[in-house]
PDB file of C-alpha atoms in Angstrom:
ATOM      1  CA  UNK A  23     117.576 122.749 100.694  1.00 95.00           C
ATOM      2  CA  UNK A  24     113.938 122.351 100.157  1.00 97.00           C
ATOM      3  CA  UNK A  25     112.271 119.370  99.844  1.00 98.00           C
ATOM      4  CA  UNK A  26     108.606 118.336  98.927  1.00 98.00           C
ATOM      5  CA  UNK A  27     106.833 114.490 100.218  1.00 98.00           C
ATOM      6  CA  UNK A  28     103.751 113.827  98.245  1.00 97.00           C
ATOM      7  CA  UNK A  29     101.698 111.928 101.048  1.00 96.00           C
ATOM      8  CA  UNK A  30      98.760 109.228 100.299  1.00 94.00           C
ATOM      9  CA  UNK A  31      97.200 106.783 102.431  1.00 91.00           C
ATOM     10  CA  UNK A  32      98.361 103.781 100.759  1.00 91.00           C
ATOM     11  CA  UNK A  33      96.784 101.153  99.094  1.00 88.00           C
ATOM     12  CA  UNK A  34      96.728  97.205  99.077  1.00 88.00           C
ATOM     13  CA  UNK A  35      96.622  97.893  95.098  1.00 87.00           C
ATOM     14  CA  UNK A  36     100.137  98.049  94.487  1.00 90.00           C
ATOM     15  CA  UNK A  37      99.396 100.150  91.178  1.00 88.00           C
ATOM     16  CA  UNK A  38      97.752 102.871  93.188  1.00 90.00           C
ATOM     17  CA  UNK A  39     100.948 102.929  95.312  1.00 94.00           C
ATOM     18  CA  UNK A  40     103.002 102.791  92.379  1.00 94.00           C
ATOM     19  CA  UNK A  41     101.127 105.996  91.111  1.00 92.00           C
ATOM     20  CA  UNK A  42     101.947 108.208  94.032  1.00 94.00           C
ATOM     21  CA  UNK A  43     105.407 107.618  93.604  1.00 96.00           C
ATOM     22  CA  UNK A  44     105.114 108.646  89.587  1.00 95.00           C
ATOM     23  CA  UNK A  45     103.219 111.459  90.916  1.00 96.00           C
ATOM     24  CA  UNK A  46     106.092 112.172  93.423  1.00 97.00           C
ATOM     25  CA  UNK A  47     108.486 112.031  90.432  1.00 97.00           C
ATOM     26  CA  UNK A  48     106.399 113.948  88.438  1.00 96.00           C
ATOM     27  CA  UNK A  49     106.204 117.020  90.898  1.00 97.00           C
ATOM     28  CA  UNK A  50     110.282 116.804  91.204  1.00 97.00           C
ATOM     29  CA  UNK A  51     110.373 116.985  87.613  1.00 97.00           C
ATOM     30  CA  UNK A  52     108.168 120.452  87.652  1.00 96.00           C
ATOM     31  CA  UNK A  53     109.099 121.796  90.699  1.00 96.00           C
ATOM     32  CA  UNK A  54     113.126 121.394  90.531  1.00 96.00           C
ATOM     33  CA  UNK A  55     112.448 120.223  94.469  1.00 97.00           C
ATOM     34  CA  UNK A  56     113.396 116.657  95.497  1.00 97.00           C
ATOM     35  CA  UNK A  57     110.204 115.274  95.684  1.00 98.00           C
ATOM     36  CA  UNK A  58     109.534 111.719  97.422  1.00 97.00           C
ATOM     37  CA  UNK A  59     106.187 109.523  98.166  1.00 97.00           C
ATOM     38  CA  UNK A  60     105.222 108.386 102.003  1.00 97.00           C
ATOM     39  CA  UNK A  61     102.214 106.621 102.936  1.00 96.00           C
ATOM     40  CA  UNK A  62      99.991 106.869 106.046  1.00 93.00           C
ATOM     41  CA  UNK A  63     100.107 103.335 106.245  1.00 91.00           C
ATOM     42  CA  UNK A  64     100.512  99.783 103.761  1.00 93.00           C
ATOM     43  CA  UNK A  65     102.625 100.761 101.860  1.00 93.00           C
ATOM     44  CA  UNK A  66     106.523 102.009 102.387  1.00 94.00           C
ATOM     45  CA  UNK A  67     108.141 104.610 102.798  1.00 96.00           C
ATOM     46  CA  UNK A  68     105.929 106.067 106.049  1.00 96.00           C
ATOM     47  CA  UNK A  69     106.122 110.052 106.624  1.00 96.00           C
ATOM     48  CA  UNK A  70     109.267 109.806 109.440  1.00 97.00           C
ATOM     49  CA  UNK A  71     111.236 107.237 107.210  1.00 97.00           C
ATOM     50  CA  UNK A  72     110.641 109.756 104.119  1.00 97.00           C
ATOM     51  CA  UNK A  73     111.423 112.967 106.079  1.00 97.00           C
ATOM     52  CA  UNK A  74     114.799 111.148 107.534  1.00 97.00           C
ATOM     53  CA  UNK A  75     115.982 110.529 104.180  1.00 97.00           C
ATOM     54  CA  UNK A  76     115.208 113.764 102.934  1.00 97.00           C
ATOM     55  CA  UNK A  77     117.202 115.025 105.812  1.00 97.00           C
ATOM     56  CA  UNK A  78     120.219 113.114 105.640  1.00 97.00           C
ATOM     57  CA  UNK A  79     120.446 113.972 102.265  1.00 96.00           C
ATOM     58  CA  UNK A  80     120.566 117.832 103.406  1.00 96.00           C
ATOM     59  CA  UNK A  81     116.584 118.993 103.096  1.00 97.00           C
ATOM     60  CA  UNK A  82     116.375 122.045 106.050  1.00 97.00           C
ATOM     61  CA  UNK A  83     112.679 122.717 105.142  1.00 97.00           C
ATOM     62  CA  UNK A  84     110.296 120.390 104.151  1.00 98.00           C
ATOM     63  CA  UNK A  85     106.751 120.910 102.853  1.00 98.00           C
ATOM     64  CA  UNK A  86     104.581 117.520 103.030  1.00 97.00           C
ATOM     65  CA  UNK A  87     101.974 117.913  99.690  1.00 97.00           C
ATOM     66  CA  UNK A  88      98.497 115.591 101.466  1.00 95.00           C
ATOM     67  CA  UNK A  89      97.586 113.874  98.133  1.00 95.00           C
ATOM     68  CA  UNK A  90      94.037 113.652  99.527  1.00 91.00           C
ATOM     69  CA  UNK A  91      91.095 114.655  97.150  1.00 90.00           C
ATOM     70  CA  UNK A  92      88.721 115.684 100.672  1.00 81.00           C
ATOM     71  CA  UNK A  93      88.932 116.764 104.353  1.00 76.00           C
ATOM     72  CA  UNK A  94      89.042 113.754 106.592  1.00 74.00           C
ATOM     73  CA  UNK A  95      90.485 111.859 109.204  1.00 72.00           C
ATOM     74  CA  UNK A  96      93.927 111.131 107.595  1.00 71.00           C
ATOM     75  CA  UNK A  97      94.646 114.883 106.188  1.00 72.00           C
ATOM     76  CA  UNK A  98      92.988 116.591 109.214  1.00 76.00           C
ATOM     77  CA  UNK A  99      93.932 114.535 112.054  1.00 81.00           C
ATOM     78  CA  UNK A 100      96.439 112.172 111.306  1.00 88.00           C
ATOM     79  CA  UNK A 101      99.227 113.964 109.558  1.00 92.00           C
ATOM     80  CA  UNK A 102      99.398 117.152 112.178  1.00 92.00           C
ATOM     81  CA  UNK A 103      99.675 114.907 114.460  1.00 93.00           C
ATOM     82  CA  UNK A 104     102.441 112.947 112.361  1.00 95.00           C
ATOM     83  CA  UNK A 105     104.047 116.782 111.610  1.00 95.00           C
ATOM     84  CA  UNK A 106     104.149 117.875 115.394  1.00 95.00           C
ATOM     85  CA  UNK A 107     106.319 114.310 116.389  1.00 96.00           C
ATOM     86  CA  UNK A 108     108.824 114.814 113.262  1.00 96.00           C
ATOM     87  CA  UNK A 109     109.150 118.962 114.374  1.00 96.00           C
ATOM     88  CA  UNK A 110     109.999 117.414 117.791  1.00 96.00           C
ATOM     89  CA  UNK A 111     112.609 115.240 116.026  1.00 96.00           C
ATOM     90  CA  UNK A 112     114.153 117.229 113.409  1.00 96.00           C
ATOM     91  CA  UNK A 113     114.444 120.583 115.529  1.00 95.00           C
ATOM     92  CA  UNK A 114     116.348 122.346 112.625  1.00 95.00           C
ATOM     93  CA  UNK A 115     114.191 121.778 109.984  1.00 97.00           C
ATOM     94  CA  UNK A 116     111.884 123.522 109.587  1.00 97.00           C
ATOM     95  CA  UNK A 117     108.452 121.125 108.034  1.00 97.00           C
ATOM     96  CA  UNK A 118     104.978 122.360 107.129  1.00 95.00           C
ATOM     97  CA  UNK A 119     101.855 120.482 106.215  1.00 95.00           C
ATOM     98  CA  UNK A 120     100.395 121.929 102.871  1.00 95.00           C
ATOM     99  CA  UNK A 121      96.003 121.972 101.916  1.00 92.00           C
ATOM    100  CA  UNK A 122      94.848 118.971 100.274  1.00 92.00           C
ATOM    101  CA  UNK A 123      93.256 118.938  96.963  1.00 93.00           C
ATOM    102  CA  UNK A 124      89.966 119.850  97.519  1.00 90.00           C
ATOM    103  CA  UNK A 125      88.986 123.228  96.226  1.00 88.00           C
ATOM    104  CA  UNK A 126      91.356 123.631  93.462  1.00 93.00           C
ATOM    105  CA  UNK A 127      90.012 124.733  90.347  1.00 93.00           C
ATOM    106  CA  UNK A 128      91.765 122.625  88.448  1.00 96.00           C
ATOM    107  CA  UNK A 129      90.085 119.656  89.783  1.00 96.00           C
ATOM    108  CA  UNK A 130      87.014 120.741  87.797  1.00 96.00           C
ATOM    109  CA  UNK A 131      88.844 120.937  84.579  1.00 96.00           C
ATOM    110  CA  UNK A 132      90.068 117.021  85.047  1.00 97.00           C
ATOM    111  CA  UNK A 133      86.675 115.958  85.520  1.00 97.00           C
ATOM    112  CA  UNK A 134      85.385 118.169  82.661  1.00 97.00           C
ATOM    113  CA  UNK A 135      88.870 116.533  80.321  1.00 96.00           C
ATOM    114  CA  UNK A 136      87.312 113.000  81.466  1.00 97.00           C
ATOM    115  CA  UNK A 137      83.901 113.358  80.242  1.00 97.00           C
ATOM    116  CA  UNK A 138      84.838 115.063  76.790  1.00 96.00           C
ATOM    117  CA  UNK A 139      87.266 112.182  76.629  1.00 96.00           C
ATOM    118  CA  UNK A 140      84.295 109.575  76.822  1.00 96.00           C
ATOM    119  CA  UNK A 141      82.444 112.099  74.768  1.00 94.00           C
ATOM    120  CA  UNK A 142      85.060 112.124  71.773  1.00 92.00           C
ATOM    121  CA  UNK A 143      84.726 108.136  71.559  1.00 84.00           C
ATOM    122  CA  UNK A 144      82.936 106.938  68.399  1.00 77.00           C
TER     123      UNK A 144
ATOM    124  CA  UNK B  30      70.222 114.374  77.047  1.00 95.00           C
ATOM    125  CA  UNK B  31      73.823 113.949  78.199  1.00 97.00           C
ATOM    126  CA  UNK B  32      74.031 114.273  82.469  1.00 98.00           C
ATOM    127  CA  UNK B  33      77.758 113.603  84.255  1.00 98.00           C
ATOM    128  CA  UNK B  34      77.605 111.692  87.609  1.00 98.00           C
ATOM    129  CA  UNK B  35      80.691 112.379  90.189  1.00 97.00           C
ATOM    130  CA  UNK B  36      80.784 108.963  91.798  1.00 96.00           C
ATOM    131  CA  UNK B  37      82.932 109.578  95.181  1.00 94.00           C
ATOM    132  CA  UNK B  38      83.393 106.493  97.913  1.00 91.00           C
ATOM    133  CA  UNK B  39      81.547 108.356 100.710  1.00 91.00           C
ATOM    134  CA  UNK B  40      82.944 109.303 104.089  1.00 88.00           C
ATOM    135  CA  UNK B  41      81.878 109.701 107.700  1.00 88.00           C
ATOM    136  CA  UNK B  42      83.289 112.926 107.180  1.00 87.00           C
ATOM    137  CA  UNK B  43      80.127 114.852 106.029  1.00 90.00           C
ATOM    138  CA  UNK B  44      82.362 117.798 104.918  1.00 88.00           C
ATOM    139  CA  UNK B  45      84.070 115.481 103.123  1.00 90.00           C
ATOM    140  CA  UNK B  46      80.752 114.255 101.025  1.00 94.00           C
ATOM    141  CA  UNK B  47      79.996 118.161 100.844  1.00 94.00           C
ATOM    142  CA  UNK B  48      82.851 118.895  98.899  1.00 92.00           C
ATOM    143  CA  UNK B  49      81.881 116.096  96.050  1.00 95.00           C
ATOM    144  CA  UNK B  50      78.805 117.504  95.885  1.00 96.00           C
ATOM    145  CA  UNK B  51      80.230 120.936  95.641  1.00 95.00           C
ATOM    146  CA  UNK B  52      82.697 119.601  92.855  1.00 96.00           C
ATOM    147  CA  UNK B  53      79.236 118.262  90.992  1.00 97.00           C
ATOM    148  CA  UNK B  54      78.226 121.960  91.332  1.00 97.00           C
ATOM    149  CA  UNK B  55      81.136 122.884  89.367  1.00 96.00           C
ATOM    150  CA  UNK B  56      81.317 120.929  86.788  1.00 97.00           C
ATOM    151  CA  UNK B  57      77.611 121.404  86.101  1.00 97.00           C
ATOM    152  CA  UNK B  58      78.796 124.885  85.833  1.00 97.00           C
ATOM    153  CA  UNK B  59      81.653 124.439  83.771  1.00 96.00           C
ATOM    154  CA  UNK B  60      80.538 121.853  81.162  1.00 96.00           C
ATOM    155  CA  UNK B  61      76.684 122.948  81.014  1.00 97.00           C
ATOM    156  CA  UNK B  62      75.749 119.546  81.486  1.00 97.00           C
ATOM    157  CA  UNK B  63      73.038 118.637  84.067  1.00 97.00           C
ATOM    158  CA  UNK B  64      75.604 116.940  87.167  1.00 98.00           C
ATOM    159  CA  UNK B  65      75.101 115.124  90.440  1.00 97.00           C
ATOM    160  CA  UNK B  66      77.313 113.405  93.022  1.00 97.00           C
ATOM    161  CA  UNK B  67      77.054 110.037  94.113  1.00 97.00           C
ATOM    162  CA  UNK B  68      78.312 107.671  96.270  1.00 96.00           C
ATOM    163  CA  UNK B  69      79.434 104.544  96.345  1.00 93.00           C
ATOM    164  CA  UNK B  70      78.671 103.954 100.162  1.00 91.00           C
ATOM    165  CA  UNK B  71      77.695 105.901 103.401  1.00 93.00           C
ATOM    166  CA  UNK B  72      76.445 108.617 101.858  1.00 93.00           C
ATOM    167  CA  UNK B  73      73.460 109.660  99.738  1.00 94.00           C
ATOM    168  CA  UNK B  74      72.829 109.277  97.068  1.00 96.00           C
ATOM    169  CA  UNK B  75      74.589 106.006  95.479  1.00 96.00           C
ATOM    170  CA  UNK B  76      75.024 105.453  92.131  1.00 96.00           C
ATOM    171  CA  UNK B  77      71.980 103.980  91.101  1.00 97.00           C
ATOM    172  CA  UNK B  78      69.419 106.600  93.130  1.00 97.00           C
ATOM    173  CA  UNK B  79      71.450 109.786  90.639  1.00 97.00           C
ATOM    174  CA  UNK B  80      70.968 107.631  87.572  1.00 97.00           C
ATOM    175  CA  UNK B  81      67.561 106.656  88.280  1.00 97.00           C
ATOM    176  CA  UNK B  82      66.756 110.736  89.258  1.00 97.00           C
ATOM    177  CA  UNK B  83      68.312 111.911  85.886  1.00 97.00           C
ATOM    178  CA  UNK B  84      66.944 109.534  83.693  1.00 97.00           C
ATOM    179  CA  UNK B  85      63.484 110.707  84.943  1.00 97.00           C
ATOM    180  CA  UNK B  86      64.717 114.433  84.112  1.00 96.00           C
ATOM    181  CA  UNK B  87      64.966 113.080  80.434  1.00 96.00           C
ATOM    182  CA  UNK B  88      68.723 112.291  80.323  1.00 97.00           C
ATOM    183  CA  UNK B  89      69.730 109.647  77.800  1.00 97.00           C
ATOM    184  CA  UNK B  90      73.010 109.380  77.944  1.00 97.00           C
ATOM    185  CA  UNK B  91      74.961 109.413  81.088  1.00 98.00           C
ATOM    186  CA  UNK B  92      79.084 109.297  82.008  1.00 98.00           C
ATOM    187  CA  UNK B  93      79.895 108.692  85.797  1.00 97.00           C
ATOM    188  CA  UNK B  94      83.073 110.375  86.343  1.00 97.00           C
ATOM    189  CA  UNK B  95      85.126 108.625  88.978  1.00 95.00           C
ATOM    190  CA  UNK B  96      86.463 111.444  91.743  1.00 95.00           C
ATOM    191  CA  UNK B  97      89.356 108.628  92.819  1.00 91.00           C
ATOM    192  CA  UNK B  98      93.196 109.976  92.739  1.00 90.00           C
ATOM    193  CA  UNK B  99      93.992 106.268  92.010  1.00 81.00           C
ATOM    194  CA  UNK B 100      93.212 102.798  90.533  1.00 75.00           C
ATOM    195  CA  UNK B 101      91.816 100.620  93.167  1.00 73.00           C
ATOM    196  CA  UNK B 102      88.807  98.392  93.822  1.00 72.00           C
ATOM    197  CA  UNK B 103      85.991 100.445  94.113  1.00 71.00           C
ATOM    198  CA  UNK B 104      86.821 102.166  90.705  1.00 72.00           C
ATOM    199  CA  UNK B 105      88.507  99.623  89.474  1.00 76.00           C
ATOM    200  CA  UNK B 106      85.660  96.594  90.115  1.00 82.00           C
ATOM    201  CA  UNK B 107      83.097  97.823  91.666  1.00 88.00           C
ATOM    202  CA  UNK B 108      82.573 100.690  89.347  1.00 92.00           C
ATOM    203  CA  UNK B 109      82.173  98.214  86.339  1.00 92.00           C
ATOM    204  CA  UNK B 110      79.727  95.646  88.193  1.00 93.00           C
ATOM    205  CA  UNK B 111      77.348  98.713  89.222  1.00 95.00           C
ATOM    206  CA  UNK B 112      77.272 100.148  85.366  1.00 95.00           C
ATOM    207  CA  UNK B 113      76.782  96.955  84.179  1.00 95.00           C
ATOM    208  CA  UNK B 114      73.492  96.799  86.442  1.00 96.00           C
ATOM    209  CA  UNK B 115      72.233 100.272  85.708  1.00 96.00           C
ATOM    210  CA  UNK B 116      72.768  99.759  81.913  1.00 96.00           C
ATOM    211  CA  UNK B 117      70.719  96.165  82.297  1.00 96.00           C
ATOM    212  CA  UNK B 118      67.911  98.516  84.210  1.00 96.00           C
ATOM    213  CA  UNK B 119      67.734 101.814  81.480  1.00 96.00           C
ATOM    214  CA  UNK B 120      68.208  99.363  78.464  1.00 95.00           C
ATOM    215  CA  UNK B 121      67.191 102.730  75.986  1.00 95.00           C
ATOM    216  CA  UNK B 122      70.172 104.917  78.082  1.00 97.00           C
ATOM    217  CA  UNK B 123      73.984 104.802  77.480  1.00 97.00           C
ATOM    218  CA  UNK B 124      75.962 104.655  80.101  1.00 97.00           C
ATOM    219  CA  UNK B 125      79.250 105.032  80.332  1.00 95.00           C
ATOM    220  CA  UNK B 126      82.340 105.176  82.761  1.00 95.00           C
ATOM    221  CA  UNK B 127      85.262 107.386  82.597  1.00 95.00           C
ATOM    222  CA  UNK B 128      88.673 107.070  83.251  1.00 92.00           C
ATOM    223  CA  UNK B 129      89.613 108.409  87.202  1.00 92.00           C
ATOM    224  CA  UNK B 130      91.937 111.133  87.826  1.00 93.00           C
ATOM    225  CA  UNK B 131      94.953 109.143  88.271  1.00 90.00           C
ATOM    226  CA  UNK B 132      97.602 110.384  85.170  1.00 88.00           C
ATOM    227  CA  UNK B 133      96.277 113.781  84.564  1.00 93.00           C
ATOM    228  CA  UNK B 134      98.970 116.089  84.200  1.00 93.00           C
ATOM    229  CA  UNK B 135      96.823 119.087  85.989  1.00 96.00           C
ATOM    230  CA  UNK B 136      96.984 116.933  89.317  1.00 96.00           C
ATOM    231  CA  UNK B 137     100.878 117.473  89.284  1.00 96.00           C
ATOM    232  CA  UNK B 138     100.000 121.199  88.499  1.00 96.00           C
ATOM    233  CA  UNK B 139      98.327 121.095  91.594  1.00 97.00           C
ATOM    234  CA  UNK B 140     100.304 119.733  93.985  1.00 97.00           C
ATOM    235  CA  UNK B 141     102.932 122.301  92.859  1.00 97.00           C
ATOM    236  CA  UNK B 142     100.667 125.127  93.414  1.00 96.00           C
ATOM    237  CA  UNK B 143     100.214 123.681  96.340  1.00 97.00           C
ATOM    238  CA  UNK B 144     103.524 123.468  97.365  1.00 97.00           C
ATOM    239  CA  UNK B 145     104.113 127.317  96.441  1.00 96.00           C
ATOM    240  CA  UNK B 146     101.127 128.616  98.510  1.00 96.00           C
ATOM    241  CA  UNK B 147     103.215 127.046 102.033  1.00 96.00           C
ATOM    242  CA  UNK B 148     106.593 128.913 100.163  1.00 94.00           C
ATOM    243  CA  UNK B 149     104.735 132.242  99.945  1.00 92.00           C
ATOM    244  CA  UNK B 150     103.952 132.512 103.551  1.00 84.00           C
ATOM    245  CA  UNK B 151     105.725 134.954 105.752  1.00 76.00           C
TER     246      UNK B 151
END
């Protein structure tokens, strides 16, 4: 079974934690995959407690989806790191770190969508 | 004359910055209207330095497009106290603020194809 986390930092603002696990649902929805959130840190579930469930629940590969709009510390450092310890704990399953968001050209068609949007006001 | 501003936080991370200003790039490319980056701290430009530099290129009207995934305090309030002050310095300019990315269905449309790229592999 094949499972995807949508991973954020987490936020103090409960609403912006509260919108990576609608995103999480969101990408279930699409993707026919159980989907759930995990934060780096703040906010609940973290990455291990995320992947555990997943696994008790039957996930044998799990792809972890860096909801990160740039390379930095947290997508480039922190979640290999994070990946490597829950390989070492979960030696059948098989878990891989996807790219972040930067690059995708469909990041340039949201920003375009926001400024029409803003345009189209009277 | 209509300019966009992509207003990013601004990391230590200079690649990080780099790929804002890349994304300002694109959407100059993409929506034909004149586009820079700026930040809201650590790196250059801020906010007020790309509306003060397109205003003196003859832009009138200006929408700073918030690169954040989620609501939170620098979009959120900070955002709003800094337009406030640029529209109380270029009284004959509109300027405007649009929404951030967070609720865009394209951003779940990415983190699927993101998700399919890692099932791909060999």
């Amino acid at each position: 079974m094949i499972a995807l986390v949508v991973f954020a930092h987490g936020s103090k603002v409960e609403a912006a934690n509260q919108a990576v696990r609608e995103m999480a649902r969101r990408v279930q929805t699409r993707s026919g995959y159980e989907t759930e959130a995990a934060f780096l840190e703040i906010a609940e579930p973290d990455l291990p407690g995320a992947v555990e469930g997943l696994v008790a629940r039957g996930a044998t590969r799990i792809i972890v989806l860096p909801y990160f709009l740039a390379p930095g510390r947290h997508a480039e450092r922190d979640l290999p790191r994070i990946v490597a310890e829950l390989r070492a704990i979960h030696i059948n399953v098989r878990i891989d770190a996807a790219a972040n968001l930067d690059g995708h050209p469909a990041l340039v068609d949201i920003l375009v969508d926001r400024a029409s949007a803003v345009l189209e006001e009277p």
